[in-house]
Short mmCIF file of C-alpha atoms in Angstrom, two decimals:
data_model
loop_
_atom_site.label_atom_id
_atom_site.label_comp_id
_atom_site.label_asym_id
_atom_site.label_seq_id
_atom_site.Cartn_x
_atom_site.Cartn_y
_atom_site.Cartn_z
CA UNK A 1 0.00 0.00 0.00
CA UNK A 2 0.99 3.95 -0.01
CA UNK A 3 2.70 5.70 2.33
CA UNK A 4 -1.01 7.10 3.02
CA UNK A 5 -2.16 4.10 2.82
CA UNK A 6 -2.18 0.70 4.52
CA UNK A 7 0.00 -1.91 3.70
CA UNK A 8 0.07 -5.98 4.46
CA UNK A 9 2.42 -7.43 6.75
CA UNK A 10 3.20 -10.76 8.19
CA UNK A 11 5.53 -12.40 11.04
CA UNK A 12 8.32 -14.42 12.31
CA UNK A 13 8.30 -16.65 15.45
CA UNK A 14 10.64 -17.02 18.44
CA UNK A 15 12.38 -20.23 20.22
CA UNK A 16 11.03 -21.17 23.51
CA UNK A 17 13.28 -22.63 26.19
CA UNK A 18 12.02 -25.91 28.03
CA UNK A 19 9.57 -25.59 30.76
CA UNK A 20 9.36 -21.85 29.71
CA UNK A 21 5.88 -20.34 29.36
CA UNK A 22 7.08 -16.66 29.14
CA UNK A 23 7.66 -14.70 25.77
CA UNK A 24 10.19 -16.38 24.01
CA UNK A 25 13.85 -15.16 22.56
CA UNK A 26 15.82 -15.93 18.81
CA UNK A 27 18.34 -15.28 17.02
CA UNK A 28 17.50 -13.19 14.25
CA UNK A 29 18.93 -11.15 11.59
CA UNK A 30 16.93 -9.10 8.66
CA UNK A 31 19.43 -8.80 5.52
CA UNK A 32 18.90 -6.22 2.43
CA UNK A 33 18.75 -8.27 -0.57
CA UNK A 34 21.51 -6.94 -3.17
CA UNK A 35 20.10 -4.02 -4.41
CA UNK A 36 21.67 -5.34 -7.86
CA UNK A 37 19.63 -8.64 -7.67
CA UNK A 38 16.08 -6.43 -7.37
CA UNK A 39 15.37 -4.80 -11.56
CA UNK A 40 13.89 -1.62 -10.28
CA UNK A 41 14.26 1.65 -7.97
CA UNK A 42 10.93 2.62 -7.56
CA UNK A 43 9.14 2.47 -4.44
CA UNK A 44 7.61 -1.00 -3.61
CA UNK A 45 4.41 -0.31 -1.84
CA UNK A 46 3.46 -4.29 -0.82
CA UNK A 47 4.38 -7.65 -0.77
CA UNK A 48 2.53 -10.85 -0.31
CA UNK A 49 4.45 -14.12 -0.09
CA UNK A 50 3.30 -17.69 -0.86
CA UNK A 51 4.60 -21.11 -0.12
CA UNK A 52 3.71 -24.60 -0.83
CA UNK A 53 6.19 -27.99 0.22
CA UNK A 54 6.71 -30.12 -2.51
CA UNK A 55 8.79 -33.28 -2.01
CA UNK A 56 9.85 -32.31 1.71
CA UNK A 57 11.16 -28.86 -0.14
CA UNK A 58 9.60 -25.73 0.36
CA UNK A 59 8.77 -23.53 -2.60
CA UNK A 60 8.08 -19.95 -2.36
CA UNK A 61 6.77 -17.38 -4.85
CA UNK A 62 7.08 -13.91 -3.59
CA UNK A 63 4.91 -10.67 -5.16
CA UNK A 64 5.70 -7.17 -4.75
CA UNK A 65 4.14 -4.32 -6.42
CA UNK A 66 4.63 -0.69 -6.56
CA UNK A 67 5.14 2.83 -8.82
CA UNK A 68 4.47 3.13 -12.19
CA UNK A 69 2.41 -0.63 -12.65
CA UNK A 70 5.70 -1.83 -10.85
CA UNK A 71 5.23 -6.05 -10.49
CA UNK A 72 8.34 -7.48 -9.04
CA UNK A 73 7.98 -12.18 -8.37
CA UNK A 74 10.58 -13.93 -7.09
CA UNK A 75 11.53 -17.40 -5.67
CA UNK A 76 13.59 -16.29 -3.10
CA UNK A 77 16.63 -16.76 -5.32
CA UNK A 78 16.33 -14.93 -8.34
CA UNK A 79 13.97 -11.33 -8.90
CA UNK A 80 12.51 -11.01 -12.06
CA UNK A 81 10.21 -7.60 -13.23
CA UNK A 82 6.71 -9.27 -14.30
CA UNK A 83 4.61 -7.20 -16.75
CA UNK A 84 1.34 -5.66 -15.35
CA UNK A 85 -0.42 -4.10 -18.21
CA UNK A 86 -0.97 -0.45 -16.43
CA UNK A 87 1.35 2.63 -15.73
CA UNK A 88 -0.94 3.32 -12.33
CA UNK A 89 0.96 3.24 -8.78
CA UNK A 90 0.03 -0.23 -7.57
CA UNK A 91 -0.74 -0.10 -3.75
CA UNK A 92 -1.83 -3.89 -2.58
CA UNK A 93 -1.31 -7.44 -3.47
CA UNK A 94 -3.12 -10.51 -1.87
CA UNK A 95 -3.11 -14.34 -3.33
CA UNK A 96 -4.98 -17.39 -2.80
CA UNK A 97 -2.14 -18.66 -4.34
CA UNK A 98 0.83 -18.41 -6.35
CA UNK A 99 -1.34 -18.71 -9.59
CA UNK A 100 -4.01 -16.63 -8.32
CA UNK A 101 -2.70 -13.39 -6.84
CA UNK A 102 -4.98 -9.68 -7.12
CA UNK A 103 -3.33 -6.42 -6.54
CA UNK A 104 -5.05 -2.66 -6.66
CA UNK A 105 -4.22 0.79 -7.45
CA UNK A 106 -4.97 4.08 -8.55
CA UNK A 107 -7.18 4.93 -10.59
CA UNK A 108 -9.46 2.00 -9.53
CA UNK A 109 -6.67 -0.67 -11.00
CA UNK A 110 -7.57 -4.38 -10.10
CA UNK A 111 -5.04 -6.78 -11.56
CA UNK A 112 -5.04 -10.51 -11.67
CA UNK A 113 -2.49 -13.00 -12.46
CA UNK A 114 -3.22 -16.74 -13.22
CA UNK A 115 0.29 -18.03 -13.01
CA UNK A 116 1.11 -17.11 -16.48
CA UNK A 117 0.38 -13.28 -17.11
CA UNK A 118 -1.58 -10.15 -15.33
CA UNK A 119 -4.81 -9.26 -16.91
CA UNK A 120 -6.50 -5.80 -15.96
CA UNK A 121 -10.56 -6.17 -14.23
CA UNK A 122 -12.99 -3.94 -14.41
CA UNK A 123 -13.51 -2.22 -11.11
CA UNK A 124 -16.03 0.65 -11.82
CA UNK A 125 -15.14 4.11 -10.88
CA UNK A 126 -11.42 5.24 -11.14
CA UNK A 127 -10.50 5.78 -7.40
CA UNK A 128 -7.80 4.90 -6.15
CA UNK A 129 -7.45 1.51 -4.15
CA UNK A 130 -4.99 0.97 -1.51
CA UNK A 131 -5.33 -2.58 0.11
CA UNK A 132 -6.41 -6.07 -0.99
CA UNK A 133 -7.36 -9.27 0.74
CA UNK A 134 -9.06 -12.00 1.16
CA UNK A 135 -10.02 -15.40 3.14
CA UNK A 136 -7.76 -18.41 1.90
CA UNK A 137 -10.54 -20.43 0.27
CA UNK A 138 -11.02 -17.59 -2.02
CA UNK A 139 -15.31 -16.95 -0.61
CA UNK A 140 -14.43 -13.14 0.03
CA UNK A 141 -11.60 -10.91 -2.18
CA UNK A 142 -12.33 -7.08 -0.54
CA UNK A 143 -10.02 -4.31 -1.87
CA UNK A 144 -10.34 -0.49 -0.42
CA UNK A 145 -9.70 2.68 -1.42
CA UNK A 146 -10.35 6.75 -1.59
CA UNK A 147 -13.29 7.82 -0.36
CA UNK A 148 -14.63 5.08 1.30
CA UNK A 149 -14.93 2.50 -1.61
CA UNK A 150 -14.80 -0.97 -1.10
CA UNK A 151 -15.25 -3.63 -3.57
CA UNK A 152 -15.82 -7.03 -3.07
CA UNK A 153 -14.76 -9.55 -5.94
CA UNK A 154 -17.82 -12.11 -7.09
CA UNK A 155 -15.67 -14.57 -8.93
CA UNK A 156 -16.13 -12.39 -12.04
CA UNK A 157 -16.47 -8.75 -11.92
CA UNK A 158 -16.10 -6.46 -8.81
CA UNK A 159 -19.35 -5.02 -6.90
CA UNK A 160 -19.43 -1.70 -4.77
CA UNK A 161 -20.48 -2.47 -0.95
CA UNK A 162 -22.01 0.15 0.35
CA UNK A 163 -21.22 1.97 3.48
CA UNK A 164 -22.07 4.96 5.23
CA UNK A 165 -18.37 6.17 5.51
CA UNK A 166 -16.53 8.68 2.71
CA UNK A 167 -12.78 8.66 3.96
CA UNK A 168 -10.48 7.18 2.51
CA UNK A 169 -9.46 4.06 3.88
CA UNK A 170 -5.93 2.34 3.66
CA UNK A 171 -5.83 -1.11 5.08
CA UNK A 172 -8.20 -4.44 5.39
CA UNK A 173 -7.65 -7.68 6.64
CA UNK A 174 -10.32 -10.14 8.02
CA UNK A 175 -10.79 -13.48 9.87
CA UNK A 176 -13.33 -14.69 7.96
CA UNK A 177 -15.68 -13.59 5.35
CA UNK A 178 -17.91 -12.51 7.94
CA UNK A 179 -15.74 -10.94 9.94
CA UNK A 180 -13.66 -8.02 8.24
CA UNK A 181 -11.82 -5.00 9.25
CA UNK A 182 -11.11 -1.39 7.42
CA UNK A 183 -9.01 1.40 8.60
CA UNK A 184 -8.33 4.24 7.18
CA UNK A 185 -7.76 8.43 7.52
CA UNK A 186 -8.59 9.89 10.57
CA UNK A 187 -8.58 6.77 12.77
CA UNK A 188 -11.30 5.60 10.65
CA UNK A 189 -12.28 1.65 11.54
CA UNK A 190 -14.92 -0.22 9.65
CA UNK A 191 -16.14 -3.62 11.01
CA UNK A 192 -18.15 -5.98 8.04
CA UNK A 193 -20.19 -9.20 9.92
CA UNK A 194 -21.39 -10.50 7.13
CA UNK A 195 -24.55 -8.55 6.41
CA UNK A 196 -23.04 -4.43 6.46
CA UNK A 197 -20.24 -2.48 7.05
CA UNK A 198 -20.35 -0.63 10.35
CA UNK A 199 -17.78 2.00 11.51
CA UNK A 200 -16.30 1.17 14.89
CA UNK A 201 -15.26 3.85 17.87
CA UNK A 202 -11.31 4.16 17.73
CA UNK A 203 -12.80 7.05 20.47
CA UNK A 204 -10.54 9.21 21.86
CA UNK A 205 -7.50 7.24 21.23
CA UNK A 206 -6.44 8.42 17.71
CA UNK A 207 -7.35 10.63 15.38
CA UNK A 208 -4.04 9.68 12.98
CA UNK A 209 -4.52 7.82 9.68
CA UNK A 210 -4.52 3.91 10.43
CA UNK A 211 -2.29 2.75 7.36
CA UNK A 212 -2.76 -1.30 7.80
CA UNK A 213 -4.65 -3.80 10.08
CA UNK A 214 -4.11 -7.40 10.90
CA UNK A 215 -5.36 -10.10 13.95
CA UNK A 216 -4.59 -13.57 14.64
CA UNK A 217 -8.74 -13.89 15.32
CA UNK A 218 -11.72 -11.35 15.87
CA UNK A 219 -10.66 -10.67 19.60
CA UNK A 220 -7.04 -9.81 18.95
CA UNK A 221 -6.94 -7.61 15.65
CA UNK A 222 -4.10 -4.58 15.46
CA UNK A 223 -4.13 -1.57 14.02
CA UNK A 224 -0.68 0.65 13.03
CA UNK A 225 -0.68 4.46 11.53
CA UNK A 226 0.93 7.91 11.91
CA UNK A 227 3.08 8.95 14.76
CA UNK A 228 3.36 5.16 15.72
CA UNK A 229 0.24 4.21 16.08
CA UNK A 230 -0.83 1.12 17.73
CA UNK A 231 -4.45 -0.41 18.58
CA UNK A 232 -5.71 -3.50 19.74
CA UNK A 233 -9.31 -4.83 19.50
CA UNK A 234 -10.10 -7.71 22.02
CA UNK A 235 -13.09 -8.73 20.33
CA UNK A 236 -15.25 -5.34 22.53
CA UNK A 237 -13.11 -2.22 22.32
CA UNK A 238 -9.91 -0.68 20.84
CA UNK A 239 -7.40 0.37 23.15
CA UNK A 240 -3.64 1.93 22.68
CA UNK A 241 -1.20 -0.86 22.69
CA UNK A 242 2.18 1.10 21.72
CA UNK A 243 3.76 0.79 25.01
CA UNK A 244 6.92 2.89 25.34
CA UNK A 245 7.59 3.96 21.89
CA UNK A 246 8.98 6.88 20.59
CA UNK A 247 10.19 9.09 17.49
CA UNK A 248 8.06 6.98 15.28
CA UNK A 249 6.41 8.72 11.92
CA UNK A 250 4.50 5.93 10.67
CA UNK A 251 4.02 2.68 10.68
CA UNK A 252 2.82 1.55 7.29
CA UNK A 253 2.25 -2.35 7.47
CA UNK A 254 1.61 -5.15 10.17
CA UNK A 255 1.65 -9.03 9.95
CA UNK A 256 2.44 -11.73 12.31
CA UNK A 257 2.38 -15.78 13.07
CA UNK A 258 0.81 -15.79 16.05
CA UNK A 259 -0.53 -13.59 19.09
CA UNK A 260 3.47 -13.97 20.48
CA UNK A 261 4.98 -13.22 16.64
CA UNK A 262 4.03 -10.25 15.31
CA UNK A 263 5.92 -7.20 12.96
CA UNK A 264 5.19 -3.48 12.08
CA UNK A 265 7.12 -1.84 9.29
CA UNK A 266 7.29 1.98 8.90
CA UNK A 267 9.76 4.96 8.99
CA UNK A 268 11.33 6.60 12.14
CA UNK A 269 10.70 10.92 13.21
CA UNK A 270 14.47 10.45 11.04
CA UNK A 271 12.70 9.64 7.93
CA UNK A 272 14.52 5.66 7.67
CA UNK A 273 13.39 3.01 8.17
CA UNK A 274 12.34 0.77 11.24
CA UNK A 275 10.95 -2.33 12.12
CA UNK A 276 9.11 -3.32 15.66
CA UNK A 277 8.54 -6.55 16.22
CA UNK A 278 6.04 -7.79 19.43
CA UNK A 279 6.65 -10.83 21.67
CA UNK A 280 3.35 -11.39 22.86
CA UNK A 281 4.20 -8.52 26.11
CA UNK A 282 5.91 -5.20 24.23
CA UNK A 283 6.98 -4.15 21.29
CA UNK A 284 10.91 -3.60 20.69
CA UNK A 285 12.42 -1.90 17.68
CA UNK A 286 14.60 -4.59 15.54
CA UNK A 287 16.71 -1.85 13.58
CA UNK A 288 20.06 -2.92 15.45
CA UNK A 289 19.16 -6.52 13.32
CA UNK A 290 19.68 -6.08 10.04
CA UNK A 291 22.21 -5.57 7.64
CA UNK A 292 22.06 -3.28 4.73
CA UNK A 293 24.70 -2.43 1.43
CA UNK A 294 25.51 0.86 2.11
CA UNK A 295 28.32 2.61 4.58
CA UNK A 296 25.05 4.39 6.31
CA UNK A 297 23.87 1.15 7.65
CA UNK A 298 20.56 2.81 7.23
CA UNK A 299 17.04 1.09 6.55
CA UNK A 300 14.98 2.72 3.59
CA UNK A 301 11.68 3.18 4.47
CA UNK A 302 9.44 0.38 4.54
CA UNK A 303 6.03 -0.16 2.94
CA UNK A 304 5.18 -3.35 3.62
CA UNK A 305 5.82 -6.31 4.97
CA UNK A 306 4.78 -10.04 4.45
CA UNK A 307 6.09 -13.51 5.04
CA UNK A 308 4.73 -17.62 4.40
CA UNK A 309 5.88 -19.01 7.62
CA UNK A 310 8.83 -17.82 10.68
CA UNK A 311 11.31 -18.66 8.09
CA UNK A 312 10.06 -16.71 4.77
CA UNK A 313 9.78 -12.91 5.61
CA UNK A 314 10.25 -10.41 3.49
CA UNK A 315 9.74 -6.32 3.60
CA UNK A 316 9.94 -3.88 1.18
CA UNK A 317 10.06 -0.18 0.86
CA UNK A 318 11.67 2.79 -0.79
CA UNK A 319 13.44 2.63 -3.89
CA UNK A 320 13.51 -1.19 -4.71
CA UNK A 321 14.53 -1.86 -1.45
CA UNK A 322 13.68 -5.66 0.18
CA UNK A 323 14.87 -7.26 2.77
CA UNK A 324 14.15 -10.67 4.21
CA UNK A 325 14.01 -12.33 7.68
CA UNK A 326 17.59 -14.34 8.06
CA UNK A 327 17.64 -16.82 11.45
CA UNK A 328 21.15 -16.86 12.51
CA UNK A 329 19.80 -19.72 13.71
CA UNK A 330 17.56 -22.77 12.73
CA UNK A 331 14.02 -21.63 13.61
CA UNK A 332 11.70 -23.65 14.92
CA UNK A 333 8.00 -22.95 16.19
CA UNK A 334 7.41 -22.33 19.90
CA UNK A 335 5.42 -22.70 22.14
CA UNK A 336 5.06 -18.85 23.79
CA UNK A 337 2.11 -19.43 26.28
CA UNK A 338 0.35 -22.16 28.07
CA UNK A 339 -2.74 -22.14 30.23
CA UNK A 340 -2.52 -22.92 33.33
CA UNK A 341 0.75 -21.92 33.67
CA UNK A 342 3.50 -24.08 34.21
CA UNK A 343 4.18 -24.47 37.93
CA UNK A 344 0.31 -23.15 38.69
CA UNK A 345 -1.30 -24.19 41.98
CA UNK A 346 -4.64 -24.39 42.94
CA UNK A 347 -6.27 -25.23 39.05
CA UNK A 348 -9.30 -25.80 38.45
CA UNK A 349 -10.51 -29.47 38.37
CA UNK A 350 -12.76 -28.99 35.16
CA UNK A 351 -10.33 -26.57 33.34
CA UNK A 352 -9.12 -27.21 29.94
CA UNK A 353 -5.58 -27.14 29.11
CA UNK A 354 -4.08 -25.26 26.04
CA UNK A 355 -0.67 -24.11 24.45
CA UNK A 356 -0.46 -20.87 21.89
CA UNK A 357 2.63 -21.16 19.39
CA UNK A 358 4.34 -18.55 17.63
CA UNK A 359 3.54 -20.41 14.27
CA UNK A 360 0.62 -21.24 12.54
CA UNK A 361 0.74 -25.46 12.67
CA UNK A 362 -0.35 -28.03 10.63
CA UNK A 363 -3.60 -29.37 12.32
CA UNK A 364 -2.88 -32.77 11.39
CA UNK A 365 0.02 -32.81 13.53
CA UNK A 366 -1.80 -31.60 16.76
CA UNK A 367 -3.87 -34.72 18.27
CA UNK A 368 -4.58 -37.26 21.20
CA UNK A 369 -1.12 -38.41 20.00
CA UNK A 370 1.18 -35.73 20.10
CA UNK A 371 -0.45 -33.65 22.98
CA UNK A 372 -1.07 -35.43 26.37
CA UNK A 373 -1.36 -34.99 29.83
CA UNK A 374 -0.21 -37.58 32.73
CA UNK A 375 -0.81 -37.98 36.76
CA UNK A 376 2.25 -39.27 37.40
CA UNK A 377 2.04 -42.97 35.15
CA UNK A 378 -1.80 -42.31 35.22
CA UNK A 379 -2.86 -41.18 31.25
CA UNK A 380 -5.86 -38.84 31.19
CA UNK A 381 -8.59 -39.11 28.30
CA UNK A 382 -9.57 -36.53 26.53
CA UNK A 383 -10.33 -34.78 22.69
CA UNK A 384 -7.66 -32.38 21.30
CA UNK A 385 -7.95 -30.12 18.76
CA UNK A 386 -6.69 -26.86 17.45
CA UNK A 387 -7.13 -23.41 16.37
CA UNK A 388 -6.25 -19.97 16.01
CA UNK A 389 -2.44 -20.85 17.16
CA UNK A 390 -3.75 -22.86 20.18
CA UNK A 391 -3.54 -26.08 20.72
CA UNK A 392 -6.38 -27.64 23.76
CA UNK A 393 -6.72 -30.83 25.51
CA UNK A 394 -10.40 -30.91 26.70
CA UNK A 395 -10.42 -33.89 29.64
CA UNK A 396 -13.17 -36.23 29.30
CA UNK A 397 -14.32 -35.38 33.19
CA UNK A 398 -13.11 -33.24 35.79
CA UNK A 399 -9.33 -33.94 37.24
CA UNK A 400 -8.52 -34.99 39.98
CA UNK A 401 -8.15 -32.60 43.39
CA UNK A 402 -4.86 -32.12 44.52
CA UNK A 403 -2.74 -33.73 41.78
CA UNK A 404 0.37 -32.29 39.91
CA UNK A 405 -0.44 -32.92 36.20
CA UNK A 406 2.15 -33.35 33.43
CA UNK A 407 1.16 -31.71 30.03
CA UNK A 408 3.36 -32.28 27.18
CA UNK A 409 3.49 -31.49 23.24
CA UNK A 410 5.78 -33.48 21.53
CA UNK A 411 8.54 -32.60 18.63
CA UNK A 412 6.21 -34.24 15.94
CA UNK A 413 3.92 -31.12 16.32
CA UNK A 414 4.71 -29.49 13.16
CA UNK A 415 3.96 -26.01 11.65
CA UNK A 416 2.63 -25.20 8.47
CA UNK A 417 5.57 -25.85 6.17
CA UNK A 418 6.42 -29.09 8.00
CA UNK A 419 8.93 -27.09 10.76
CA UNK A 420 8.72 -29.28 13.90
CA UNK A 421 8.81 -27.85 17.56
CA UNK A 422 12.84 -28.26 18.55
CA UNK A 423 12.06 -30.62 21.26
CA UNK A 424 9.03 -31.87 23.54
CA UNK A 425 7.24 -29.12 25.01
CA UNK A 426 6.36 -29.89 29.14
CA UNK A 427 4.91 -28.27 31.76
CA UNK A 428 3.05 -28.81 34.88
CA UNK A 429 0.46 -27.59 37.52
CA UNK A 430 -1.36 -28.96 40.59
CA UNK A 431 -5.00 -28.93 40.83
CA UNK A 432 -7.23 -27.36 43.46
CA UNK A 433 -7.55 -28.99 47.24
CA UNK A 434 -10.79 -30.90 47.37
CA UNK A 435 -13.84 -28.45 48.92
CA UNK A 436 -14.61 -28.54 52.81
CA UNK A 437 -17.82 -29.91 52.64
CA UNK A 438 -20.61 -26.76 54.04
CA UNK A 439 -23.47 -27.32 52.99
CA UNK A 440 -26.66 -27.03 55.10
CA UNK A 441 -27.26 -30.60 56.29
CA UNK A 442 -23.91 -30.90 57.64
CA UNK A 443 -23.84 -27.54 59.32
CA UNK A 444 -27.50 -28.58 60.74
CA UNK A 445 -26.13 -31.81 61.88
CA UNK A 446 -23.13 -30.10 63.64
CA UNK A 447 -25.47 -27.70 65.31
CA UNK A 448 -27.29 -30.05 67.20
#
């Protein structure tokens, strides 16, 4: 997306120590890709990066669009310039996949490629559109734009949705087709659930342009804009969730992996680059991370940013610039929080028990067989299944009072490009002290 504008982002993930439940720690290093490697200088305004695993082998197909009908694909090796058929600024790109990618523009540009060329779509009026996305099975493609358009893509031509609101808005992302967020100028937020768009109360916390948006589910959703802005929506209101920062102009983009993963790409109050990164507790600027070709060791600044899994980042900005996410490392998925905690007392006996990782994982891999929870050599029953990052073990009947339970995820959970955890995940917590009992007819009893 523009500068204005909102742009997509996406996330990396962190390694988690043994028996550690707190927001985890890597090794990490962003590196500029040789600025000799990338066939243009104009400003890249998005990215959006795809992967699929082919013979144990991961293959990735990156997009990245920009100035002048700028289309720039890549397989992480080599950059080639793609031809887009218009001279209009392109501003967003989203795919389904790697042969079905949309991007937007001015002028009311809506792209598509098929995995052989980029055909222009008719979009009715020319305004300019700024974001794109849509859910992975393909049932809702939004884009956005000036003056409060939104379009929503049928399958074969693209339909105004109407809405009550005329500024221009800069970012969308949504959790499901019924569930869709806007931002835009003038802390503008739109919520769509399925039936209308409906502008939601950003009250007295901003009144900067929101530039991007992006949640791990409907009751964790960020917002980034102007002057560093940061909100969060949990699911009833939007709060300020920038913490400590400072000398921040904008933040442009925002992605992530998980509630504990997450990355904002913008430009400092010095007009270069930065990128903030957020553990699951606060947000800490990554700038000191990354390695650039030039003597300035300066980061142009960044647009947007976008990435297939904690291994496959990638951000772009300014003048051709793109970097991409580097572990010094091997990175594996984490696990960054568990509930209860490990080395909780007092647990409820009918709680469920449940593990959020920094990675989106492979469902498959999460079951009865690879999550499990022991009394000592005792095995408990129970159904397992997974979503939105988090993994739960739902007992088949309450636990036992007074026991120290054993909870463990083992290194054949996987993530979603076949990345296992490092090792088995454990931790444990003792359940509550059986109830006195006080009821009535023993209280009578000890009356008499």
């Amino acid at each position: 997306m523009r500068l204005k504008s909102g742009t997509m982002v996406w996330m990396l993930w962190f390694f988690l120590p043994l028996l550690c439940t707190s927001a985890p720690s890597f090794a990490q290093r962003w590196e500029q890709v040789d600025p000799g490697e990338i066939p243009t200088v104009r400003m890249l305004n998005d990215v959006w990066v795809g992967a699929s695993i082919s013979d144990g082998r991961v293959d990735l197909r990156i997009f990245s669009v920009g100035e002048e009908g700028t289309i720039l694909s890549s397989d992480g090796e080599i950059w080639e310039e793609q031809e887009s058929g218009t001279i209009q600024d392109l501003n967003g790109v989203w795919g389904i996949s790697p042969e079905n990618v949309f991007a937007v523009g001015n002028a009311g540009v809506t792209i598509h490629f098929d995995g052989d060329t980029w055909e222009e779509q008719e979009s009715g009026p020319p305004r300019d559109l700024n974001d794109v996305w849509g859910d992975p099975t393909g049932q809702a493609i939004v884009a956005v734009g000036d003056s409060g358009t939104i379009l929503s893509f049928d399958g074969d031509t693209w339909v105004e949705m109407g809405n009550n609101n005329h500024w221009d808005l800069n970012g969308i992302w949504g959790f499901s087709p019924r569930d869709i967020f806007a931002v835009g100028v003038n802390g503008t937020i739109l919520h769509f659930d399925g039936e209308a768009w409906k502008e939601q109360e950003s009250g007295t916390i901003t009144i900067q342009n929101l530039n991007s948006v992006w949640g791990t589910s409907s009751d964790n959703v960020y917002a980034v804009g102007d002057e560093g802005t940061i909100l969060r929506y949990d699911g009833n209101t939007w709060t300020d969730a920038s913490g400590n920062l400072s000398s921040i102009a904008a933040l442009n983009s925002v992605w992530g992996t998980s509630p504990c993963n997450i990355y904002a790409v913008g430009e400092s109050s010095s007009l270069v680059g930065t990128i903030l990164h957020f553990d699951g507790s606060s947000w800490s600027v990554q700038d000191s991370l990354v390695s650039v070709f030039s003597d300035s060791d300066v980061i142009d600044p960044l647009k947007g940013i976008h990435g297939a899994s904690i291994r496959n980042i990638y951000a772009v900005g300014k003048e051709g610039f793109v970097m991409s996410f580097d572990p010094q490392d091997d990175a594996f998925p984490a696990v960054c929080s568990t509930s209860p905690a490990h080395g909780s007392e007092g647990v409820a006996v009918d709680a469920d028990i449940s593990a959020v990782f920094s990675a989106v994982m492979d469902p498959a891999t999460v079951t009865g067989d690879t999550f499990t929870l022991v009394a000592g050599s005792d095995t408990v029953e129970g159904t397992v299944f997974y979503s939105d990052n988090t993994a739960v073990f739902d007992p088949d009947g309450n636990l036992a009072y007074a026991t120290t339970y054993t909870a463990t995820l083992s290194a054949n959970v996987k993530d979603n490009l076949g990345v296992p955890l490092e090792n088995d995940f454990r931790w444990t917590f003792t359940t509550q002290n059986e109830p006195t009992d006080t009821d009535g007819s023993c209280f009578i009893s000890v009356a008499r």
